[in-house]
Amino acid sequence: IAGAISAWLGTPLYMVKTRMQSTSSTSHLAVGDQHRYPSFVRGLTEVYQRTGIFGLWRCAHASVLRVSVGSAAQLSMFSKSKDVIARYTHWPHKSHQVSCCGSLTSGLFV
């Protein structure tokens, strides 16, 4: 649930960031709509002025679904990898080493 909420809240920020990064500096490379925002805040303002509040969250459902599945997979992999690491090492289950290795392992698989 936390992943879905953060994805929904972050959609406007991610959209403006992507638009700023995908803007071509030369006209012969430009594909699709080009958005030249002088700043991040100005990008948010322009989107709001053109499309309203709902335009800021356009296509939020796609990122919410993607992040929800990814978060669920990563958290369950983290828990399982911590169990396996604690079983095959001499580290206590609640140690920082087990958490760190579990985090690295879950990041590799998800």
Tab-separated table of N, CA, C and O in Angstrom:
chain	number	residue	atom	x	y	z
A	1	ILE	N	0.828	-1.180	0.000
A	1	ILE	CA	0.000	0.000	0.000
A	1	ILE	C	0.879	1.253	0.000
A	1	ILE	O	0.574	2.225	-0.678
A	2	ALA	N	1.978	1.219	0.740
A	2	ALA	CA	2.869	2.383	0.797
A	2	ALA	C	3.467	2.675	-0.576
A	2	ALA	O	3.608	3.843	-0.971
A	3	GLY	N	3.812	1.638	-1.319
A	3	GLY	CA	4.350	1.836	-2.663
A	3	GLY	C	3.337	2.471	-3.591
A	3	GLY	O	3.674	3.343	-4.399
A	4	ALA	N	2.082	2.040	-3.494
A	4	ALA	CA	1.026	2.598	-4.341
A	4	ALA	C	0.784	4.063	-4.009
A	4	ALA	O	0.631	4.905	-4.910
A	5	ILE	N	0.773	4.398	-2.733
A	5	ILE	CA	0.557	5.785	-2.328
A	5	ILE	C	1.706	6.675	-2.792
A	5	ILE	O	1.492	7.767	-3.331
A	6	SER	N	2.927	6.201	-2.608
A	6	SER	CA	4.075	7.017	-3.032
A	6	SER	C	4.118	7.171	-4.547
A	6	SER	O	4.498	8.235	-5.049
A	7	ALA	N	3.737	6.139	-5.286
A	7	ALA	CA	3.702	6.254	-6.749
A	7	ALA	C	2.649	7.262	-7.188
A	7	ALA	O	2.885	8.070	-8.091
A	8	TRP	N	1.501	7.243	-6.542
A	8	TRP	CA	0.439	8.177	-6.896
A	8	TRP	C	0.854	9.618	-6.566
A	8	TRP	O	0.663	10.519	-7.361
A	9	LEU	N	1.439	9.824	-5.381
A	9	LEU	CA	1.861	11.160	-4.988
A	9	LEU	C	3.016	11.675	-5.852
A	9	LEU	O	3.122	12.870	-6.110
A	10	GLY	N	3.873	10.798	-6.293
A	10	GLY	CA	5.039	11.197	-7.069
A	10	GLY	C	4.810	11.324	-8.558
A	10	GLY	O	5.708	11.759	-9.288
A	11	THR	N	3.621	10.970	-9.049
A	11	THR	CA	3.356	11.002	-10.487
A	11	THR	C	3.614	12.367	-11.119
A	11	THR	O	4.278	12.439	-12.153
A	12	PRO	N	3.137	13.481	-10.564
A	12	PRO	CA	3.419	14.769	-11.202
A	12	PRO	C	4.917	15.082	-11.281
A	12	PRO	O	5.406	15.592	-12.286
A	13	LEU	N	5.643	14.745	-10.227
A	13	LEU	CA	7.076	15.009	-10.206
A	13	LEU	C	7.806	14.162	-11.239
A	13	LEU	O	8.681	14.643	-11.960
A	14	TYR	N	7.438	12.901	-11.320
A	14	TYR	CA	8.067	11.988	-12.278
A	14	TYR	C	7.756	12.411	-13.712
A	14	TYR	O	8.614	12.344	-14.590
A	15	MET	N	6.524	12.874	-13.969
A	15	MET	CA	6.136	13.289	-15.314
A	15	MET	C	6.960	14.492	-15.767
A	15	MET	O	7.495	14.500	-16.872
A	16	VAL	N	7.090	15.501	-14.932
A	16	VAL	CA	7.856	16.693	-15.302
A	16	VAL	C	9.336	16.347	-15.453
A	16	VAL	O	9.999	16.803	-16.386
A	17	LYS	N	9.867	15.507	-14.572
A	17	LYS	CA	11.266	15.095	-14.678
A	17	LYS	C	11.519	14.387	-16.000
A	17	LYS	O	12.487	14.671	-16.702
A	18	THR	N	10.626	13.483	-16.382
A	18	THR	CA	10.783	12.750	-17.638
A	18	THR	C	10.690	13.684	-18.832
A	18	THR	O	11.461	13.562	-19.784
A	19	ARG	N	9.776	14.612	-18.786
A	19	ARG	CA	9.646	15.574	-19.896
A	19	ARG	C	10.896	16.435	-20.019
A	19	ARG	O	11.347	16.729	-21.121
A	20	MET	N	11.451	16.853	-18.900
A	20	MET	CA	12.656	17.678	-18.947
A	20	MET	C	13.846	16.888	-19.475
A	20	MET	O	14.657	17.408	-20.237
A	21	GLN	N	13.949	15.614	-19.109
A	21	GLN	CA	15.077	14.804	-19.553
A	21	GLN	C	14.960	14.398	-21.018
A	21	GLN	O	15.966	14.175	-21.678
A	22	SER	N	13.744	14.288	-21.525
A	22	SER	CA	13.570	13.811	-22.896
A	22	SER	C	13.507	14.932	-23.924
A	22	SER	O	13.319	14.677	-25.099
A	23	THR	N	13.677	16.168	-23.503
A	23	THR	CA	13.655	17.289	-24.432
A	23	THR	C	14.940	17.294	-25.248
A	23	THR	O	16.035	17.245	-24.703
A	24	SER	N	14.789	17.332	-26.562
A	24	SER	CA	15.934	17.337	-27.458
A	24	SER	C	16.456	18.757	-27.624
A	24	SER	O	15.693	19.706	-27.736
A	25	SER	N	17.768	18.891	-27.654
A	25	SER	CA	18.355	20.224	-27.812
A	25	SER	C	18.421	20.647	-29.274
A	25	SER	O	18.607	21.820	-29.575
A	26	THR	N	18.290	19.698	-30.184
A	26	THR	CA	18.313	20.045	-31.608
A	26	THR	C	16.989	19.655	-32.242
A	26	THR	O	16.367	18.659	-31.878
A	27	SER	N	16.552	20.437	-33.207
A	27	SER	CA	15.229	20.220	-33.798
A	27	SER	C	15.170	18.972	-34.667
A	27	SER	O	14.122	18.356	-34.803
A	28	HIS	N	16.280	18.538	-35.264
A	28	HIS	CA	16.208	17.355	-36.131
A	28	HIS	C	16.115	16.050	-35.333
A	28	HIS	O	15.791	15.014	-35.890
A	29	LEU	N	16.384	16.092	-34.040
A	29	LEU	CA	16.231	14.900	-33.197
A	29	LEU	C	14.904	14.880	-32.450
A	29	LEU	O	14.575	13.896	-31.799
A	30	ALA	N	14.166	15.980	-32.519
A	30	ALA	CA	12.927	16.096	-31.754
A	30	ALA	C	11.868	15.136	-32.281
A	30	ALA	O	11.569	15.091	-33.459
A	31	VAL	N	11.325	14.340	-31.361
A	31	VAL	CA	10.263	13.395	-31.690
A	31	VAL	C	9.109	13.649	-30.732
A	31	VAL	O	9.305	13.770	-29.522
A	32	GLY	N	7.887	13.728	-31.259
A	32	GLY	CA	6.720	13.936	-30.402
A	32	GLY	C	6.675	15.347	-29.849
A	32	GLY	O	7.275	16.267	-30.394
A	33	ASP	N	5.948	15.510	-28.765
A	33	ASP	CA	5.821	16.820	-28.129
A	33	ASP	C	7.073	17.134	-27.329
A	33	ASP	O	7.539	16.307	-26.548
A	34	GLN	N	7.601	18.314	-27.540
A	34	GLN	CA	8.764	18.758	-26.784
A	34	GLN	C	8.307	19.770	-25.733
A	34	GLN	O	7.554	20.695	-26.040
A	35	HIS	N	8.732	19.570	-24.516
A	35	HIS	CA	8.366	20.455	-23.407
A	35	HIS	C	9.644	21.088	-22.884
A	35	HIS	O	10.455	20.411	-22.276
A	36	ARG	N	9.809	22.354	-23.129
A	36	ARG	CA	11.001	23.058	-22.662
A	36	ARG	C	10.629	23.877	-21.422
A	36	ARG	O	10.127	24.985	-21.537
A	37	TYR	N	10.869	23.290	-20.271
A	37	TYR	CA	10.578	23.970	-19.020
A	37	TYR	C	11.875	24.577	-18.487
A	37	TYR	O	12.881	23.879	-18.373
A	38	PRO	N	11.873	25.851	-18.133
A	38	PRO	CA	13.093	26.463	-17.600
A	38	PRO	C	13.437	25.959	-16.188
A	38	PRO	O	14.582	25.997	-15.776
A	39	SER	N	12.439	25.481	-15.458
A	39	SER	CA	12.678	24.951	-14.114
A	39	SER	C	11.618	23.890	-13.806
A	39	SER	O	10.613	23.782	-14.490
A	40	PHE	N	11.877	23.162	-12.759
A	40	PHE	CA	10.970	22.101	-12.352
A	40	PHE	C	9.619	22.667	-11.910
A	40	PHE	O	8.560	22.174	-12.295
A	41	VAL	N	9.674	23.716	-11.112
A	41	VAL	CA	8.442	24.342	-10.623
A	41	VAL	C	7.647	24.926	-11.787
A	41	VAL	O	6.420	24.809	-11.834
A	42	ARG	N	8.342	25.526	-12.748
A	42	ARG	CA	7.653	26.080	-13.912
A	42	ARG	C	6.998	24.959	-14.720
A	42	ARG	O	5.907	25.141	-15.273
A	43	GLY	N	7.633	23.808	-14.795
A	43	GLY	CA	7.022	22.668	-15.481
A	43	GLY	C	5.731	22.230	-14.821
A	43	GLY	O	4.720	21.999	-15.494
A	44	LEU	N	5.735	22.123	-13.501
A	44	LEU	CA	4.512	21.768	-12.775
A	44	LEU	C	3.423	22.818	-12.992
A	44	LEU	O	2.257	22.480	-13.200
A	45	THR	N	3.822	24.079	-12.970
A	45	THR	CA	2.860	25.166	-13.160
A	45	THR	C	2.243	25.128	-14.548
A	45	THR	O	1.026	25.290	-14.703
A	46	GLU	N	3.071	24.908	-15.577
A	46	GLU	CA	2.555	24.868	-16.949
A	46	GLU	C	1.603	23.691	-17.166
A	46	GLU	O	0.575	23.834	-17.829
A	47	VAL	N	1.944	22.536	-16.617
A	47	VAL	CA	1.045	21.383	-16.748
A	47	VAL	C	-0.285	21.682	-16.068
A	47	VAL	O	-1.355	21.411	-16.613
A	48	TYR	N	-0.231	22.260	-14.896
A	48	TYR	CA	-1.455	22.607	-14.173
A	48	TYR	C	-2.287	23.630	-14.944
A	48	TYR	O	-3.505	23.509	-15.046
A	49	GLN	N	-1.639	24.640	-15.511
A	49	GLN	CA	-2.360	25.672	-16.249
A	49	GLN	C	-3.006	25.122	-17.522
A	49	GLN	O	-4.099	25.533	-17.897
A	50	ARG	N	-2.332	24.186	-18.189
A	50	ARG	CA	-2.868	23.634	-19.440
A	50	ARG	C	-3.934	22.572	-19.221
A	50	ARG	O	-4.910	22.517	-19.958
A	51	THR	N	-3.730	21.703	-18.251
A	51	THR	CA	-4.602	20.529	-18.130
A	51	THR	C	-5.344	20.450	-16.807
A	51	THR	O	-6.120	19.518	-16.598
A	52	GLY	N	-5.077	21.365	-15.891
A	52	GLY	CA	-5.760	21.338	-14.611
A	52	GLY	C	-5.141	20.330	-13.655
A	52	GLY	O	-4.128	19.710	-13.932
A	53	ILE	N	-5.792	20.173	-12.533
A	53	ILE	CA	-5.274	19.291	-11.480
A	53	ILE	C	-5.213	17.832	-11.933
A	53	ILE	O	-4.308	17.093	-11.578
A	54	PHE	N	-6.179	17.418	-12.777
A	54	PHE	CA	-6.195	16.027	-13.231
A	54	PHE	C	-5.073	15.734	-14.218
A	54	PHE	O	-4.631	14.601	-14.350
A	55	GLY	N	-4.590	16.763	-14.907
A	55	GLY	CA	-3.477	16.586	-15.827
A	55	GLY	C	-2.182	16.233	-15.118
A	55	GLY	O	-1.313	15.582	-15.692
A	56	LEU	N	-2.051	16.659	-13.881
A	56	LEU	CA	-0.847	16.323	-13.116
A	56	LEU	C	-0.781	14.824	-12.801
A	56	LEU	O	0.290	14.271	-12.617
A	57	TRP	N	-1.948	14.186	-12.724
A	57	TRP	CA	-1.988	12.759	-12.396
A	57	TRP	C	-2.408	11.904	-13.584
A	57	TRP	O	-2.883	10.791	-13.404
A	58	ARG	N	-2.207	12.421	-14.800
A	58	ARG	CA	-2.531	11.644	-15.984
A	58	ARG	C	-1.626	10.411	-16.022
A	58	ARG	O	-0.427	10.494	-15.804
A	59	CYS	N	-2.183	9.285	-16.272
A	59	CYS	CA	-1.489	7.983	-16.343
A	59	CYS	C	-0.916	7.532	-15.005
A	59	CYS	O	-0.011	6.716	-14.961
A	60	ALA	N	-1.446	8.047	-13.897
A	60	ALA	CA	-0.967	7.624	-12.578
A	60	ALA	C	-1.285	6.157	-12.322
A	60	ALA	O	-0.540	5.469	-11.629
A	61	HIS	N	-2.391	5.666	-12.890
A	61	HIS	CA	-2.779	4.279	-12.645
A	61	HIS	C	-1.700	3.304	-13.101
A	61	HIS	O	-1.478	2.278	-12.466
A	62	ALA	N	-1.009	3.614	-14.184
A	62	ALA	CA	0.038	2.704	-14.677
A	62	ALA	C	1.201	2.618	-13.697
A	62	ALA	O	1.692	1.519	-13.393
A	63	SER	N	1.639	3.748	-13.184
A	63	SER	CA	2.760	3.713	-12.247
A	63	SER	C	2.348	3.113	-10.906
A	63	SER	O	3.148	2.427	-10.265
A	64	VAL	N	1.108	3.333	-10.488
A	64	VAL	CA	0.636	2.739	-9.238
A	64	VAL	C	0.647	1.215	-9.339
A	64	VAL	O	1.121	0.529	-8.428
A	65	LEU	N	0.156	0.680	-10.440
A	65	LEU	CA	0.161	-0.776	-10.618
A	65	LEU	C	1.584	-1.330	-10.674
A	65	LEU	O	1.901	-2.342	-10.044
A	66	ARG	N	2.453	-0.661	-11.428
A	66	ARG	CA	3.838	-1.132	-11.577
A	66	ARG	C	4.563	-1.129	-10.239
A	66	ARG	O	5.215	-2.112	-9.861
A	67	VAL	N	4.440	-0.045	-9.498
A	67	VAL	CA	5.153	0.068	-8.228
A	67	VAL	C	4.551	-0.867	-7.178
A	67	VAL	O	5.281	-1.421	-6.360
A	68	SER	N	3.245	-1.070	-7.205
A	68	SER	CA	2.616	-1.980	-6.242
A	68	SER	C	3.136	-3.400	-6.405
A	68	SER	O	3.493	-4.062	-5.427
A	69	VAL	N	3.206	-3.854	-7.637
A	69	VAL	CA	3.705	-5.211	-7.891
A	69	VAL	C	5.185	-5.297	-7.530
A	69	VAL	O	5.633	-6.251	-6.890
A	70	GLY	N	5.956	-4.289	-7.932
A	70	GLY	CA	7.384	-4.292	-7.625
A	70	GLY	C	7.661	-4.248	-6.137
A	70	GLY	O	8.536	-4.960	-5.641
A	71	SER	N	6.927	-3.427	-5.411
A	71	SER	CA	7.122	-3.333	-3.960
A	71	SER	C	6.760	-4.632	-3.262
A	71	SER	O	7.468	-5.087	-2.354
A	72	ALA	N	5.662	-5.246	-3.682
A	72	ALA	CA	5.254	-6.514	-3.069
A	72	ALA	C	6.305	-7.594	-3.320
A	72	ALA	O	6.657	-8.353	-2.400
A	73	ALA	N	6.806	-7.651	-4.535
A	73	ALA	CA	7.820	-8.654	-4.859
A	73	ALA	C	9.106	-8.395	-4.088
A	73	ALA	O	9.726	-9.324	-3.558
A	74	GLN	N	9.528	-7.144	-4.006
A	74	GLN	CA	10.780	-6.831	-3.330
A	74	GLN	C	10.681	-7.070	-1.820
A	74	GLN	O	11.610	-7.606	-1.216
A	75	LEU	N	9.555	-6.707	-1.209
A	75	LEU	CA	9.423	-6.920	0.234
A	75	LEU	C	9.366	-8.397	0.589
A	75	LEU	O	9.953	-8.831	1.577
A	76	SER	N	8.671	-9.191	-0.215
A	76	SER	CA	8.628	-10.623	0.089
A	76	SER	C	9.982	-11.280	-0.173
A	76	SER	O	10.398	-12.167	0.563
A	77	MET	N	10.703	-10.818	-1.206
A	77	MET	CA	12.036	-11.346	-1.475
A	77	MET	C	13.005	-10.945	-0.366
A	77	MET	O	13.866	-11.722	0.033
A	78	PHE	N	12.859	-9.731	0.154
A	78	PHE	CA	13.704	-9.270	1.260
A	78	PHE	C	13.505	-10.144	2.489
A	78	PHE	O	14.468	-10.590	3.121
A	79	SER	N	12.259	-10.421	2.825
A	79	SER	CA	11.972	-11.243	3.998
A	79	SER	C	12.531	-12.664	3.838
A	79	SER	O	13.147	-13.208	4.752
A	80	LYS	N	12.310	-13.249	2.669
A	80	LYS	CA	12.779	-14.619	2.424
A	80	LYS	C	14.309	-14.680	2.396
A	80	LYS	O	14.909	-15.604	2.956
A	81	SER	N	14.941	-13.689	1.780
A	81	SER	CA	16.402	-13.717	1.708
A	81	SER	C	17.030	-13.501	3.085
A	81	SER	O	18.073	-14.084	3.387
A	82	LYS	N	16.401	-12.690	3.941
A	82	LYS	CA	16.899	-12.538	5.305
A	82	LYS	C	16.858	-13.866	6.052
A	82	LYS	O	17.804	-14.208	6.773
A	83	ASP	N	15.776	-14.626	5.879
A	83	ASP	CA	15.670	-15.934	6.534
A	83	ASP	C	16.780	-16.870	6.070
A	83	ASP	O	17.410	-17.549	6.880
A	84	VAL	N	17.022	-16.900	4.770
A	84	VAL	CA	18.050	-17.798	4.214
A	84	VAL	C	19.442	-17.362	4.670
A	84	VAL	O	20.266	-18.200	5.065
A	85	ILE	N	19.715	-16.077	4.647
A	85	ILE	CA	21.030	-15.576	5.058
A	85	ILE	C	21.277	-15.848	6.532
A	85	ILE	O	22.361	-16.288	6.921
A	86	ALA	N	20.292	-15.644	7.377
A	86	ALA	CA	20.450	-15.908	8.804
A	86	ALA	C	20.660	-17.387	9.070
A	86	ALA	O	21.406	-17.760	9.978
A	87	ARG	N	20.011	-18.230	8.275
A	87	ARG	CA	20.146	-19.677	8.468
A	87	ARG	C	21.548	-20.166	8.095
A	87	ARG	O	22.103	-21.048	8.751
A	88	TYR	N	22.173	-19.600	7.042
A	88	TYR	CA	23.449	-20.107	6.548
A	88	TYR	C	24.664	-19.296	6.990
A	88	TYR	O	25.773	-19.558	6.538
A	89	THR	N	24.471	-18.318	7.853
A	89	THR	CA	25.606	-17.570	8.407
A	89	THR	C	25.528	-17.628	9.928
A	89	THR	O	24.565	-18.119	10.490
A	90	HIS	N	26.532	-17.103	10.564
A	90	HIS	CA	26.544	-17.061	12.028
A	90	HIS	C	25.930	-15.774	12.575
A	90	HIS	O	25.901	-15.563	13.774
A	91	TRP	N	25.424	-14.921	11.700
A	91	TRP	CA	24.835	-13.635	12.121
A	91	TRP	C	23.448	-13.840	12.718
A	91	TRP	O	22.669	-14.666	12.249
A	92	PRO	N	23.123	-13.073	13.751
A	92	PRO	CA	21.764	-13.138	14.299
A	92	PRO	C	20.746	-12.601	13.277
A	92	PRO	O	21.067	-11.743	12.456
A	93	HIS	N	19.534	-13.106	13.338
A	93	HIS	CA	18.504	-12.763	12.357
A	93	HIS	C	18.198	-11.261	12.318
A	93	HIS	O	17.907	-10.699	11.263
A	94	LYS	N	18.280	-10.580	13.452
A	94	LYS	CA	17.951	-9.151	13.500
A	94	LYS	C	19.185	-8.253	13.398
A	94	LYS	O	19.131	-7.065	13.716
A	95	SER	N	20.301	-8.784	12.907
A	95	SER	CA	21.523	-7.983	12.805
A	95	SER	C	21.498	-7.105	11.554
A	95	SER	O	20.747	-7.344	10.608
A	96	HIS	N	22.351	-6.101	11.576
A	96	HIS	CA	22.463	-5.196	10.431
A	96	HIS	C	23.031	-5.921	9.210
A	96	HIS	O	22.671	-5.599	8.081
A	97	GLN	N	23.914	-6.866	9.449
A	97	GLN	CA	24.509	-7.607	8.333
A	97	GLN	C	23.450	-8.389	7.560
A	97	GLN	O	23.444	-8.399	6.332
A	98	VAL	N	22.551	-9.034	8.278
A	98	VAL	CA	21.493	-9.814	7.629
A	98	VAL	C	20.557	-8.882	6.861
A	98	VAL	O	20.183	-9.169	5.712
A	99	SER	N	20.210	-7.758	7.433
A	99	SER	CA	19.326	-6.804	6.759
A	99	SER	C	19.986	-6.241	5.517
A	99	SER	O	19.348	-6.115	4.460
A	100	CYS	N	21.256	-5.889	5.619
A	100	CYS	CA	21.969	-5.332	4.481
A	100	CYS	C	22.098	-6.345	3.349
A	100	CYS	O	21.830	-6.032	2.186
A	101	CYS	N	22.479	-7.566	3.666
A	101	CYS	CA	22.596	-8.605	2.642
A	101	CYS	C	21.233	-8.973	2.067
A	101	CYS	O	21.114	-9.235	0.870
A	102	GLY	N	20.202	-8.991	2.901
A	102	GLY	CA	18.861	-9.248	2.409
A	102	GLY	C	18.380	-8.172	1.461
A	102	GLY	O	17.737	-8.438	0.447
A	103	SER	N	18.718	-6.931	1.768
A	103	SER	CA	18.359	-5.815	0.911
A	103	SER	C	19.074	-5.901	-0.429
A	103	SER	O	18.470	-5.701	-1.490
A	104	LEU	N	20.364	-6.203	-0.394
A	104	LEU	CA	21.117	-6.355	-1.641
A	104	LEU	C	20.579	-7.499	-2.494
A	104	LEU	O	20.442	-7.378	-3.706
A	105	THR	N	20.268	-8.598	-1.851
A	105	THR	CA	19.747	-9.755	-2.569
A	105	THR	C	18.392	-9.456	-3.194
A	105	THR	O	18.155	-9.775	-4.355
A	106	SER	N	17.501	-8.834	-2.450
A	106	SER	CA	16.180	-8.543	-3.002
A	106	SER	C	16.274	-7.526	-4.135
A	106	SER	O	15.522	-7.582	-5.105
A	107	GLY	N	17.218	-6.590	-4.057
A	107	GLY	CA	17.416	-5.639	-5.135
A	107	GLY	C	17.934	-6.279	-6.408
A	107	GLY	O	17.635	-5.840	-7.508
A	108	LEU	N	18.727	-7.333	-6.267
A	108	LEU	CA	19.232	-8.044	-7.450
A	108	LEU	C	18.140	-8.805	-8.171
A	108	LEU	O	18.149	-8.906	-9.399
A	109	PHE	N	17.209	-9.346	-7.440
A	109	PHE	CA	16.184	-10.194	-8.053
A	109	PHE	C	14.939	-9.443	-8.498
A	109	PHE	O	14.121	-9.986	-9.237
A	110	VAL	N	14.750	-8.229	-8.035
A	110	VAL	CA	13.534	-7.490	-8.423
A	110	VAL	C	13.894	-6.337	-9.331
A	110	VAL	O	14.819	-5.685	-9.268
